[in-house]
Short mmCIF file of C-alpha atoms in Angstrom, two decimals:
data_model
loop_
_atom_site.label_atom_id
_atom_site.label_comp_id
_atom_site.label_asym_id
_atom_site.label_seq_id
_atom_site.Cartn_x
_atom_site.Cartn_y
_atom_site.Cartn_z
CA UNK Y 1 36.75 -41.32 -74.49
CA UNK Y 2 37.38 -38.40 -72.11
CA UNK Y 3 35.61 -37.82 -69.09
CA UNK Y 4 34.62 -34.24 -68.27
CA UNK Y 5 36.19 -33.13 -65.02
CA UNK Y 6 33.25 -31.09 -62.60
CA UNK Y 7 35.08 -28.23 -60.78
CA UNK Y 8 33.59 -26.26 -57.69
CA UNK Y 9 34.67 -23.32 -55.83
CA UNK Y 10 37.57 -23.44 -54.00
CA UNK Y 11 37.97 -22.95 -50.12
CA UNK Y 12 39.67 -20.01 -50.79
CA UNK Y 13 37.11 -18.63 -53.31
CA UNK Y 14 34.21 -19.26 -50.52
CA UNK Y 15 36.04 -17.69 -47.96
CA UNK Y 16 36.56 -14.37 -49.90
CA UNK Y 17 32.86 -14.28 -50.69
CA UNK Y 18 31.60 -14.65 -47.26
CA UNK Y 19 33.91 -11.98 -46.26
CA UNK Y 20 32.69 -9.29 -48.78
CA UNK Y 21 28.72 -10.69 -47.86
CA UNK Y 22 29.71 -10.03 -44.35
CA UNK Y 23 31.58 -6.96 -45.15
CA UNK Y 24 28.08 -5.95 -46.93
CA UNK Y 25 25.66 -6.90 -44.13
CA UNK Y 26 28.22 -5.06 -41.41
CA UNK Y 27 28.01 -1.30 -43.34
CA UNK Y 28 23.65 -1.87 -44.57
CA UNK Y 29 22.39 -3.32 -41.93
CA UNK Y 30 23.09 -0.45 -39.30
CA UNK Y 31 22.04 2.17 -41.63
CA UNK Y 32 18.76 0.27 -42.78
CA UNK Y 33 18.06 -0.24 -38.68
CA UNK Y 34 18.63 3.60 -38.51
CA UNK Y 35 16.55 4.81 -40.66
CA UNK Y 36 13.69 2.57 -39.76
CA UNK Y 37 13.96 4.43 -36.03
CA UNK Y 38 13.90 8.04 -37.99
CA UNK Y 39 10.64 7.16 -39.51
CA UNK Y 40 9.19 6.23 -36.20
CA UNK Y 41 10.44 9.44 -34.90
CA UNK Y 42 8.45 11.10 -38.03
CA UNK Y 43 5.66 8.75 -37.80
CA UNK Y 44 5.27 9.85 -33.91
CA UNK Y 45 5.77 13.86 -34.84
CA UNK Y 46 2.99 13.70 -37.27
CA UNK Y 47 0.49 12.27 -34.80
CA UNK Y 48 1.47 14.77 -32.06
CA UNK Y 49 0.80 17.26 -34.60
CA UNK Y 50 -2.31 15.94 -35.90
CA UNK Y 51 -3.25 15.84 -31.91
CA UNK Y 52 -2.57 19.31 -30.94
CA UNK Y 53 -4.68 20.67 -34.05
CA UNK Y 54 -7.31 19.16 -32.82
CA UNK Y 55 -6.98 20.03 -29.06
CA UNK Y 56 -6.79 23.68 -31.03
CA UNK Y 57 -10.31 22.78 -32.67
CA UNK Y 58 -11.64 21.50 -29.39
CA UNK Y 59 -10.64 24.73 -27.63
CA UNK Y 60 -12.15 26.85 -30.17
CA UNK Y 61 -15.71 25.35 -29.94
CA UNK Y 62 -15.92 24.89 -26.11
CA UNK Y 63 -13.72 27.54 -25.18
CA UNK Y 64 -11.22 25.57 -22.58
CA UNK Y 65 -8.54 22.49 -23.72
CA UNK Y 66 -9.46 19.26 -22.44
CA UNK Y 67 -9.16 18.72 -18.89
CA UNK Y 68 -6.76 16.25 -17.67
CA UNK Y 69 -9.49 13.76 -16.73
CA UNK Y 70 -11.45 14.01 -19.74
CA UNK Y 71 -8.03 13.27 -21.85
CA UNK Y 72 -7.50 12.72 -25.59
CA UNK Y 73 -10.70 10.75 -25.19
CA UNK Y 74 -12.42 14.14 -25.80
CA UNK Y 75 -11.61 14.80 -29.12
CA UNK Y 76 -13.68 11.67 -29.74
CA UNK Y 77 -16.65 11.51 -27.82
CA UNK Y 78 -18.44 14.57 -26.00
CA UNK Y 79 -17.90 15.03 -22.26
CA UNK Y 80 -21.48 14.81 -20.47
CA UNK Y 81 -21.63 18.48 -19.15
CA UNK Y 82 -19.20 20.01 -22.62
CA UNK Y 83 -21.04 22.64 -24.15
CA UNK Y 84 -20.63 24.03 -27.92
CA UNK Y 85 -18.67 20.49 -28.96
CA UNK Y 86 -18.62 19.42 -32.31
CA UNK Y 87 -16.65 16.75 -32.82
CA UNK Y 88 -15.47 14.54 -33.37
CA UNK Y 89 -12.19 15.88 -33.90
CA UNK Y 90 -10.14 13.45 -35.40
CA UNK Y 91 -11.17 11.05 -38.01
CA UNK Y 92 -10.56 7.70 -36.71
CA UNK Y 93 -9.99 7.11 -32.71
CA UNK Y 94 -7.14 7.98 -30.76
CA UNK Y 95 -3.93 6.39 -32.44
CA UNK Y 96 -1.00 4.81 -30.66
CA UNK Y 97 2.55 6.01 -30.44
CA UNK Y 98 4.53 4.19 -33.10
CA UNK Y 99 5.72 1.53 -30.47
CA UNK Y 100 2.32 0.94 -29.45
CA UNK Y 101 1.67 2.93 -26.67
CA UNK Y 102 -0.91 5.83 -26.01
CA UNK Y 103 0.01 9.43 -25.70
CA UNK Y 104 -0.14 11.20 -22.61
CA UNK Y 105 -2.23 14.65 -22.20
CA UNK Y 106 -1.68 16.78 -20.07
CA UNK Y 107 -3.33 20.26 -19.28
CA UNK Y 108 -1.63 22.64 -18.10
CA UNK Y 109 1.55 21.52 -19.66
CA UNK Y 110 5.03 22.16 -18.56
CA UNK Y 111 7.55 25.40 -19.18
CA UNK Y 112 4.22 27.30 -19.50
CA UNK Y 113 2.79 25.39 -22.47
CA UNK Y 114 -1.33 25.08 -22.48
CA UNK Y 115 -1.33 21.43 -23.21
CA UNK Y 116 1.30 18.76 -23.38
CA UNK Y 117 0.81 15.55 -25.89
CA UNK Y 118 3.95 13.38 -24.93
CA UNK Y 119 4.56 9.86 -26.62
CA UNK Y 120 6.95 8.38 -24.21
CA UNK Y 121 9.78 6.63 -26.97
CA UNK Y 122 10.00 3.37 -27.88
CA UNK Y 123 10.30 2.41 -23.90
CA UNK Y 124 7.17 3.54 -23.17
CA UNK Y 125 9.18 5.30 -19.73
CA UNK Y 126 9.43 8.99 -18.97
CA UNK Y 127 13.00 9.84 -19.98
CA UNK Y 128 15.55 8.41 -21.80
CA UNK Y 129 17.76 8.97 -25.30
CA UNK Y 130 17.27 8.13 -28.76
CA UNK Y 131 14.27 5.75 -29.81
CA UNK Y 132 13.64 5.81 -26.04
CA UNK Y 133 13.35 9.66 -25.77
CA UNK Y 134 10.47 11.30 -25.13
CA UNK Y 135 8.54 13.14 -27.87
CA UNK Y 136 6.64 16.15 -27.37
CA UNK Y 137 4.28 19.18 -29.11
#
């Protein structure tokens, strides 16, 4: 009678596969990392977008932007003394930034803008460079 002999991957064999698996994981992983920061980015341009429309709504019922006090809060719920608003403007409440943090408003804005909507990056700081740049309309 002959016994079977049970054979398993060599050393060798193992050591080639972990190196292509590594090799694998080493060239997707950054991309896949980088493209989930891009859609942030996107995410974050879309709301700022969505925002400023309707600050432009806001401004064409009552006349004036919001003032700085009053914020994005606003668009959501009439000021006390805010005549000819008929909002709300947006139609859920004030989103986050993608990272979680509110936007900033801010009227006058800078470089002769009206109103500045800023989402301050993934940081959540003033300044910065890529996911920790600032974002602006």
């Amino acid at each position: 009678m002959k016994l079977k002999k049970y054979q398993g991957f060599t050393l060798l064999e193992l050591l080639i596969a972990l190196v292509i698996i590594g090799l694998l994981v080493g060239v997707v992983g950054p991309n896949l990392f980088k493209n989930l920061g891009k859609s942030e980015v996107t995410t974050a341009r879309a709301q700022i977008d969505a925002l400023s429309k309707a600050i432009e709504a806001y401004r064409l019922d009552t006349g004036h932007f919001p003032r700085n006090e009053q914020g994005l809060a606003a668009l959501m719920q009439a000021p006390n003394d805010e005549q000819g608003w008929r909002g709300p403007y947006l139609k859920k409440d004030v989103p986050m930034d993608p990272w979680g943090h509110p936007y900033q408003y801010r009227s006058p804005g800078e470089n002769g803008r009206e109103f500045d909507i800023i989402s301050l990056g993934k940081d959540g700081r003033p300044g910065g460079a890529g996911d920790d740049a600032d974002l602006r309309n």
